[in-house]
PDB file of C-alpha atoms and ligand atoms in Angstrom:
ATOM      1  CA  MET A 131     121.397  86.524  91.197  1.00 51.00           C
ATOM      2  CA  SER A 132     120.282  85.908  94.767  1.00 75.00           C
ATOM      3  CA  ASN A 133     120.527  89.582  95.770  1.00 93.00           C
ATOM      4  CA  ILE A 134     118.238  90.645  92.890  1.00 97.00           C
ATOM      5  CA  HIS A 135     114.610  90.378  93.898  1.00 97.00           C
ATOM      6  CA  VAL A 136     111.957  90.908  91.237  1.00 98.00           C
ATOM      7  CA  MET A 137     108.555  91.363  92.846  1.00 97.00           C
ATOM      8  CA  ASP A 138     105.893  88.824  91.947  1.00 94.00           C
ATOM      9  CA  HIS A 139     103.107  89.992  94.242  1.00 96.00           C
ATOM     10  CA  PRO A 140      99.844  90.426  92.285  1.00 98.00           C
ATOM     11  CA  LEU A 141      99.029  93.753  93.960  1.00 98.00           C
ATOM     12  CA  ILE A 142     102.390  95.178  92.905  1.00 98.00           C
ATOM     13  CA  GLN A 143     102.010  93.899  89.344  1.00 98.00           C
ATOM     14  CA  HIS A 144      98.472  95.273  89.065  1.00 98.00           C
ATOM     15  CA  LYS A 145      99.397  98.701  90.366  1.00 98.00           C
ATOM     16  CA  ILE A 146     102.461  98.928  88.103  1.00 98.00           C
ATOM     17  CA  GLY A 147     100.176  98.181  85.149  1.00 98.00           C
ATOM     18  CA  VAL A 148      97.976 101.161  86.022  1.00 98.00           C
ATOM     19  CA  LEU A 149     101.039 103.331  86.688  1.00 98.00           C
ATOM     20  CA  ARG A 150     102.376 102.697  83.185  1.00 98.00           C
ATOM     21  CA  LYS A 151      99.221 103.895  81.403  1.00 98.00           C
ATOM     22  CA  VAL A 152      99.682 107.129  79.489  1.00 98.00           C
ATOM     23  CA  GLU A 153      96.269 108.354  80.707  1.00 97.00           C
ATOM     24  CA  THR A 154      97.147 108.018  84.417  1.00 97.00           C
ATOM     25  CA  GLY A 155      97.350 111.597  85.733  1.00 96.00           C
ATOM     26  CA  SER A 156      99.735 113.012  88.350  1.00 96.00           C
ATOM     27  CA  LYS A 157      97.397 112.560  91.335  1.00 97.00           C
ATOM     28  CA  GLU A 158      96.805 108.880  90.674  1.00 98.00           C
ATOM     29  CA  PHE A 159     100.442 108.418  89.642  1.00 98.00           C
ATOM     30  CA  ARG A 160     101.637 109.798  92.988  1.00 98.00           C
ATOM     31  CA  GLU A 161      99.211 107.593  94.901  1.00 98.00           C
ATOM     32  CA  LEU A 162     100.315 104.493  93.012  1.00 98.00           C
ATOM     33  CA  VAL A 163     104.048 105.202  93.430  1.00 98.00           C
ATOM     34  CA  SER A 164     103.417 105.545  97.143  1.00 98.00           C
ATOM     35  CA  GLU A 165     101.306 102.380  97.405  1.00 98.00           C
ATOM     36  CA  ILE A 166     103.792 100.295  95.405  1.00 98.00           C
ATOM     37  CA  GLY A 167     106.627 101.785  97.462  1.00 98.00           C
ATOM     38  CA  MET A 168     104.897 100.624 100.638  1.00 97.00           C
ATOM     39  CA  LEU A 169     104.355  97.102  99.344  1.00 97.00           C
ATOM     40  CA  MET A 170     107.984  96.926  98.239  1.00 97.00           C
ATOM     41  CA  CYS A 171     109.180  98.256 101.578  1.00 96.00           C
ATOM     42  CA  TYR A 172     107.397  95.331 103.208  1.00 95.00           C
ATOM     43  CA  GLU A 173     109.282  92.898 100.965  1.00 95.00           C
ATOM     44  CA  ALA A 174     112.636  94.686 101.220  1.00 95.00           C
ATOM     45  CA  THR A 175     112.637  94.732 105.023  1.00 94.00           C
ATOM     46  CA  ARG A 176     111.869  91.016 105.304  1.00 92.00           C
ATOM     47  CA  ASN A 177     115.414  90.010 106.296  1.00 89.00           C
ATOM     48  CA  LEU A 178     116.275  92.771 108.750  1.00 89.00           C
ATOM     49  CA  PRO A 179     117.873  91.323 111.886  1.00 90.00           C
ATOM     50  CA  LEU A 180     115.756  91.130 115.034  1.00 94.00           C
ATOM     51  CA  GLU A 181     116.750  91.025 118.677  1.00 95.00           C
ATOM     52  CA  ASP A 182     114.907  90.002 121.804  1.00 97.00           C
ATOM     53  CA  VAL A 183     113.584  92.629 124.178  1.00 97.00           C
ATOM     54  CA  GLU A 184     111.901  92.101 127.537  1.00 98.00           C
ATOM     55  CA  ILE A 185     108.487  93.788 127.723  1.00 98.00           C
ATOM     56  CA  GLU A 186     105.441  93.712 129.913  1.00 98.00           C
ATOM     57  CA  THR A 187     101.936  93.296 128.538  1.00 98.00           C
ATOM     58  CA  PRO A 188      98.871  94.095 130.710  1.00 98.00           C
ATOM     59  CA  VAL A 189      98.883  90.364 131.485  1.00 98.00           C
ATOM     60  CA  ALA A 190     102.491  89.170 131.855  1.00 98.00           C
ATOM     61  CA  LYS A 191     106.165  89.768 131.276  1.00 98.00           C
ATOM     62  CA  THR A 192     107.369  88.329 127.990  1.00 98.00           C
ATOM     63  CA  THR A 193     110.071  88.448 125.370  1.00 98.00           C
ATOM     64  CA  ALA A 194     109.206  90.363 122.213  1.00 98.00           C
ATOM     65  CA  LYS A 195     111.190  91.132 119.052  1.00 96.00           C
ATOM     66  CA  GLN A 196     112.540  94.448 117.890  1.00 94.00           C
ATOM     67  CA  ILE A 197     114.636  95.430 114.910  1.00 90.00           C
ATOM     68  CA  ALA A 198     118.275  95.202 115.959  1.00 88.00           C
ATOM     69  CA  GLY A 199     120.734  98.038 115.708  1.00 78.00           C
ATOM     70  CA  LYS A 200     120.324 101.679 114.799  1.00 73.00           C
ATOM     71  CA  THR A 201     117.298 100.983 112.594  1.00 80.00           C
ATOM     72  CA  LEU A 202     117.120 102.392 109.130  1.00 92.00           C
ATOM     73  CA  GLY A 203     117.872 105.227 106.787  1.00 97.00           C
ATOM     74  CA  ILE A 204     115.988 106.148 103.649  1.00 98.00           C
ATOM     75  CA  VAL A 205     117.747 107.918 100.786  1.00 98.00           C
ATOM     76  CA  PRO A 206     115.611 108.999  97.828  1.00 98.00           C
ATOM     77  CA  ILE A 207     117.388 109.994  94.627  1.00 98.00           C
ATOM     78  CA  LEU A 208     115.858 113.369  93.749  1.00 98.00           C
ATOM     79  CA  ARG A 209     113.462 114.091  92.347  1.00 96.00           C
ATOM     80  CA  ALA A 210     111.533 110.962  91.497  1.00 98.00           C
ATOM     81  CA  GLY A 211     112.624 108.984  94.562  1.00 98.00           C
ATOM     82  CA  LEU A 212     110.719 111.468  96.720  1.00 98.00           C
ATOM     83  CA  GLY A 213     107.503 109.785  95.611  1.00 98.00           C
ATOM     84  CA  MET A 214     108.391 106.672  97.628  1.00 98.00           C
ATOM     85  CA  VAL A 215     109.503 108.337 100.867  1.00 98.00           C
ATOM     86  CA  ASP A 216     106.228 108.927 102.713  1.00 97.00           C
ATOM     87  CA  ALA A 217     105.151 105.329 102.252  1.00 96.00           C
ATOM     88  CA  MET A 218     108.436 104.049 103.672  1.00 96.00           C
ATOM     89  CA  LEU A 219     108.140 106.426 106.619  1.00 95.00           C
ATOM     90  CA  GLN A 220     104.645 105.201 107.376  1.00 95.00           C
ATOM     91  CA  LEU A 221     106.016 101.689 107.840  1.00 93.00           C
ATOM     92  CA  VAL A 222     109.315 102.750 109.455  1.00 93.00           C
ATOM     93  CA  PRO A 223     108.595 106.047 111.199  1.00 92.00           C
ATOM     94  CA  THR A 224     111.914 106.118 113.066  1.00 91.00           C
ATOM     95  CA  ALA A 225     113.982 106.033 109.881  1.00 95.00           C
ATOM     96  CA  LYS A 226     116.147 109.037 109.107  1.00 97.00           C
ATOM     97  CA  VAL A 227     115.978 110.488 105.632  1.00 98.00           C
ATOM     98  CA  GLY A 228     118.917 111.608 103.507  1.00 98.00           C
ATOM     99  CA  HIS A 229     118.672 113.119 100.037  1.00 98.00           C
ATOM    100  CA  ILE A 230     120.889 112.707  97.003  1.00 98.00           C
ATOM    101  CA  GLY A 231     120.121 115.028  94.089  1.00 98.00           C
ATOM    102  CA  LEU A 232     121.078 113.650  90.686  1.00 97.00           C
ATOM    103  CA  TYR A 233     119.736 114.353  87.244  1.00 94.00           C
ATOM    104  CA  ARG A 234     120.587 112.503  84.110  1.00 94.00           C
ATOM    105  CA  ASP A 235     122.228 114.586  81.410  1.00 94.00           C
ATOM    106  CA  PRO A 236     119.919 114.108  78.413  1.00 90.00           C
ATOM    107  CA  ASP A 237     122.815 113.922  75.935  1.00 93.00           C
ATOM    108  CA  THR A 238     125.418 111.839  77.731  1.00 95.00           C
ATOM    109  CA  LEU A 239     122.913 110.007  80.015  1.00 95.00           C
ATOM    110  CA  ASN A 240     125.507 110.435  82.775  1.00 96.00           C
ATOM    111  CA  PRO A 241     124.282 111.443  86.246  1.00 97.00           C
ATOM    112  CA  VAL A 242     125.012 114.991  87.421  1.00 97.00           C
ATOM    113  CA  GLU A 243     125.063 115.565  91.178  1.00 97.00           C
ATOM    114  CA  TYR A 244     123.483 118.734  92.573  1.00 97.00           C
ATOM    115  CA  TYR A 245     122.599 118.001  96.196  1.00 97.00           C
ATOM    116  CA  CYS A 246     123.519 115.749  99.096  1.00 97.00           C
ATOM    117  CA  LYS A 247     122.430 115.769 102.723  1.00 98.00           C
ATOM    118  CA  LEU A 248     122.743 112.617 104.778  1.00 98.00           C
ATOM    119  CA  PRO A 249     122.126 111.697 108.447  1.00 97.00           C
ATOM    120  CA  TYR A 250     125.294 112.122 110.535  1.00 96.00           C
ATOM    121  CA  ASP A 251     125.167 108.451 111.543  1.00 95.00           C
ATOM    122  CA  VAL A 252     124.421 107.157 108.051  1.00 96.00           C
ATOM    123  CA  SER A 253     127.216 104.585 108.184  1.00 96.00           C
ATOM    124  CA  GLU A 254     125.621 102.814 111.163  1.00 93.00           C
ATOM    125  CA  ARG A 255     122.299 102.227 109.433  1.00 94.00           C
ATOM    126  CA  ASP A 256     120.768  99.899 106.878  1.00 94.00           C
ATOM    127  CA  ILE A 257     120.183 102.312 104.010  1.00 97.00           C
ATOM    128  CA  PHE A 258     117.299 101.985 101.554  1.00 98.00           C
ATOM    129  CA  VAL A 259     117.989 103.923  98.354  1.00 98.00           C
ATOM    130  CA  LEU A 260     114.795 104.818  96.501  1.00 98.00           C
ATOM    131  CA  ASP A 261     114.264 105.646  92.833  1.00 98.00           C
ATOM    132  CA  PRO A 262     111.277 104.551  90.759  1.00 98.00           C
ATOM    133  CA  MET A 263     113.419 104.087  87.625  1.00 98.00           C
ATOM    134  CA  LEU A 264     116.614 102.116  86.965  1.00 98.00           C
ATOM    135  CA  ALA A 265     117.526 102.764  83.318  1.00 98.00           C
ATOM    136  CA  THR A 266     121.254 102.777  82.432  1.00 98.00           C
ATOM    137  CA  GLY A 267     121.988 102.378  86.139  1.00 98.00           C
ATOM    138  CA  GLY A 268     124.283 105.414  86.172  1.00 98.00           C
ATOM    139  CA  SER A 269     122.284 107.344  88.783  1.00 98.00           C
ATOM    140  CA  ALA A 270     121.777 104.391  91.123  1.00 98.00           C
ATOM    141  CA  SER A 271     125.392 103.288  90.854  1.00 98.00           C
ATOM    142  CA  GLU A 272     126.680 106.780  91.619  1.00 98.00           C
ATOM    143  CA  ALA A 273     124.313 107.255  94.581  1.00 98.00           C
ATOM    144  CA  ILE A 274     125.344 103.891  96.014  1.00 98.00           C
ATOM    145  CA  GLN A 275     129.036 104.709  95.547  1.00 98.00           C
ATOM    146  CA  PHE A 276     128.485 107.998  97.331  1.00 97.00           C
ATOM    147  CA  LEU A 277     126.975 106.176 100.313  1.00 98.00           C
ATOM    148  CA  LYS A 278     129.825 103.665 100.359  1.00 98.00           C
ATOM    149  CA  ASP A 279     132.317 106.536 100.369  1.00 97.00           C
ATOM    150  CA  LYS A 280     130.546 107.756 103.519  1.00 97.00           C
ATOM    151  CA  GLY A 281     131.103 104.371 105.133  1.00 97.00           C
ATOM    152  CA  VAL A 282     127.698 102.742 104.559  1.00 98.00           C
ATOM    153  CA  THR A 283     128.020  98.963 104.314  1.00 96.00           C
ATOM    154  CA  ARG A 284     124.425  97.723 104.231  1.00 95.00           C
ATOM    155  CA  ILE A 285     122.641  99.110 101.177  1.00 97.00           C
ATOM    156  CA  HIS A 286     119.311  98.092  99.653  1.00 97.00           C
ATOM    157  CA  PHE A 287     118.102  99.608  96.382  1.00 98.00           C
ATOM    158  CA  LEU A 288     114.380  99.790  95.572  1.00 98.00           C
ATOM    159  CA  CYS A 289     113.009 100.669  92.146  1.00 98.00           C
ATOM    160  CA  LEU A 290     109.604 100.217  90.578  1.00 98.00           C
ATOM    161  CA  ILE A 291     110.758  99.561  87.014  1.00 98.00           C
ATOM    162  CA  ALA A 292     114.190  98.429  85.807  1.00 98.00           C
ATOM    163  CA  ALA A 293     115.850  97.846  82.461  1.00 98.00           C
ATOM    164  CA  PRO A 294     118.183  94.836  82.168  1.00 98.00           C
ATOM    165  CA  GLU A 295     121.047  97.234  81.361  1.00 98.00           C
ATOM    166  CA  GLY A 296     120.603  99.040  84.691  1.00 98.00           C
ATOM    167  CA  VAL A 297     120.335  95.853  86.703  1.00 98.00           C
ATOM    168  CA  GLU A 298     123.549  94.592  85.126  1.00 98.00           C
ATOM    169  CA  ARG A 299     125.358  97.885  85.782  1.00 98.00           C
ATOM    170  CA  VAL A 300     124.422  97.975  89.480  1.00 98.00           C
ATOM    171  CA  ARG A 301     125.105  94.261  89.889  1.00 97.00           C
ATOM    172  CA  LYS A 302     128.558  94.700  88.345  1.00 97.00           C
ATOM    173  CA  ASP A 303     129.465  97.906  90.233  1.00 98.00           C
ATOM    174  CA  HIS A 304     127.897  96.888  93.550  1.00 98.00           C
ATOM    175  CA  PRO A 305     127.455  93.113  93.832  1.00 97.00           C
ATOM    176  CA  ASP A 306     126.890  93.461  97.580  1.00 97.00           C
ATOM    177  CA  VAL A 307     123.747  95.606  97.234  1.00 98.00           C
ATOM    178  CA  GLU A 308     120.326  93.999  97.580  1.00 97.00           C
ATOM    179  CA  MET A 309     118.128  95.094  94.672  1.00 98.00           C
ATOM    180  CA  TYR A 310     114.335  95.073  94.849  1.00 98.00           C
ATOM    181  CA  ILE A 311     112.630  95.557  91.490  1.00 98.00           C
ATOM    182  CA  GLY A 312     108.883  96.003  90.932  1.00 98.00           C
ATOM    183  CA  ALA A 313     109.024  94.979  87.267  1.00 98.00           C
ATOM    184  CA  LEU A 314     111.917  94.054  84.991  1.00 98.00           C
ATOM    185  CA  ASP A 315     111.298  95.512  81.538  1.00 98.00           C
ATOM    186  CA  GLU A 316     112.573  94.658  78.088  1.00 98.00           C
ATOM    187  CA  LYS A 317     115.239  97.227  77.163  1.00 98.00           C
ATOM    188  CA  LEU A 318     116.274 100.869  76.810  1.00 98.00           C
ATOM    189  CA  ASN A 319     115.424 102.895  73.723  1.00 97.00           C
ATOM    190  CA  ASP A 320     117.859 105.167  71.856  1.00 95.00           C
ATOM    191  CA  HIS A 321     117.167 108.008  74.326  1.00 95.00           C
ATOM    192  CA  GLY A 322     117.875 105.856  77.364  1.00 96.00           C
ATOM    193  CA  TYR A 323     114.199 105.472  78.297  1.00 97.00           C
ATOM    194  CA  ILE A 324     112.907 102.174  79.586  1.00 98.00           C
ATOM    195  CA  VAL A 325     110.698 100.207  77.151  1.00 98.00           C
ATOM    196  CA  PRO A 326     107.803  99.807  77.781  1.00 98.00           C
ATOM    197  CA  GLY A 327     108.491 101.721  81.034  1.00 98.00           C
ATOM    198  CA  LEU A 328     106.259 104.593  82.032  1.00 98.00           C
ATOM    199  CA  GLY A 329     108.013 107.662  80.597  1.00 98.00           C
ATOM    200  CA  ASP A 330     109.741 110.184  82.854  1.00 97.00           C
ATOM    201  CA  ALA A 331     108.814 109.333  86.430  1.00 98.00           C
ATOM    202  CA  GLY A 332     109.820 112.741  87.844  1.00 97.00           C
ATOM    203  CA  ASP A 333     107.764 114.626  85.289  1.00 97.00           C
ATOM    204  CA  ARG A 334     104.736 112.393  85.831  1.00 98.00           C
ATOM    205  CA  LEU A 335     104.985 112.711  89.626  1.00 97.00           C
ATOM    206  CA  PHE A 336     105.345 116.459  89.673  1.00 96.00           C
ATOM    207  CA  GLY A 337     103.465 117.477  86.518  1.00 94.00           C
ATOM    208  CA  THR A 338     106.485 119.059  84.844  1.00 94.00           C
ATOM    209  CA  LYS A 339     107.410 119.114  81.155  1.00 82.00           C
TER     210      LYS A 339
HETATM  211  O1  PRP B 633     119.457 104.733  85.392  1.00 64.53           O
HETATM  212  P1  PRP B 633     119.654 106.095  84.788  1.00 64.53           P
HETATM  213  O2  PRP B 633     119.978 106.012  83.320  1.00 64.53           O
HETATM  214  O3  PRP B 633     120.629 106.933  85.534  1.00 64.53           O
HETATM  215  O4  PRP B 633     118.231 106.810  84.798  1.00 64.53           O
HETATM  216  C1  PRP B 633     117.403 106.801  85.905  1.00 64.53           C
HETATM  217  C2  PRP B 633     117.325 108.152  86.517  1.00 64.53           C
HETATM  218  O5  PRP B 633     116.613 109.047  85.649  1.00 64.53           O
HETATM  219  C3  PRP B 633     115.510 109.627  86.340  1.00 64.53           C
HETATM  220  O6  PRP B 633     115.850 110.809  86.954  1.00 64.53           O
HETATM  221  P2  PRP B 633     115.943 112.193  86.139  1.00 64.53           P
HETATM  222  O7  PRP B 633     117.308 112.412  85.610  1.00 64.53           O
HETATM  223  O8  PRP B 633     114.841 112.217  85.120  1.00 64.53           O
HETATM  224  O9  PRP B 633     115.704 113.267  87.252  1.00 64.53           O
HETATM  225  P3  PRP B 633     114.327 113.651  87.982  1.00 64.53           P
HETATM  226  O10 PRP B 633     114.051 112.569  88.983  1.00 64.53           O
HETATM  227  O11 PRP B 633     114.620 114.966  88.590  1.00 64.53           O
HETATM  228  O12 PRP B 633     113.250 113.729  86.939  1.00 64.53           O
HETATM  229  C4  PRP B 633     115.172 108.553  87.347  1.00 64.53           C
HETATM  230  O13 PRP B 633     114.359 109.015  88.388  1.00 64.53           O
HETATM  231  C5  PRP B 633     116.524 108.068  87.788  1.00 64.53           C
HETATM  232  O14 PRP B 633     117.109 108.856  88.814  1.00 64.53           O
HETATM  233  O1  URA B 634     112.449 105.503  81.345  1.00 64.53           O
HETATM  234  C1  URA B 634     113.026 106.295  82.113  1.00 64.53           C
HETATM  235  C2  URA B 634     114.431 106.410  82.160  1.00 64.53           C
HETATM  236  C3  URA B 634     114.998 107.283  83.033  1.00 64.53           C
HETATM  237  N1  URA B 634     114.200 108.045  83.822  1.00 64.53           N
HETATM  238  C4  URA B 634     112.859 107.954  83.790  1.00 64.53           C
HETATM  239  O2  URA B 634     112.159 108.657  84.538  1.00 64.53           O
HETATM  240  N2  URA B 634     112.309 107.086  82.933  1.00 64.53           N
HETATM  241 MG1   MG B 635     113.061 112.776  85.388  1.00 64.53          MG
END
């Protein structure tokens, strides 16, 4: 279980509590998704490798640290993952952003792909896949597989709320992927929604339905 990280930071837990409330409107919902995304980005980037770099301050030459390699890539799963992108970019402004468009068929609950655009050098980067919701795990697993097929080897998955079923699916399909979870909920209901969850994240972010 060591690559499954469930957040225990009080700020994250508090904000997820407000996010869940049925009376939280789209404006506040968007702000909270972004704020929680930023706090989770901080946690999820904790183990990135560093390298030494020689710099000069106004006072002296010294050795400083910088993130090693080709830095990062961010891949939101459309639509709801978009809500976490700006916050990640504020902390990692040099990251490149790819997009994977998937929606979940309401009857089969299987993911349906409708869009994909990735950085040309995606395989050289640490990739952070973003989606607020991990329910059956079908969407996350397919997005991760897609990235692996493009040669990506270092994948981190960030979600705000997860069902145990989704965590198990991703763990089984992709045991090498680091998973960062804001809150681990109880179960899925008969329609594949997370209980207690927060409803449909995409609809709440964008005011649809
Ligand atoms: O783990 P799963 O069972 O695959 O469910 C999770 C997926 O469902 C939601 O997307 P949705 O299909 O509602 O698309 P949207 O983001 O456009 O609303 C959510 O944002 C995930 O991508
Ligand atoms: O509870 C859920 C399940 C899938 N997608 C959502 O947005 N919410
Ligand atoms: Mg949706």
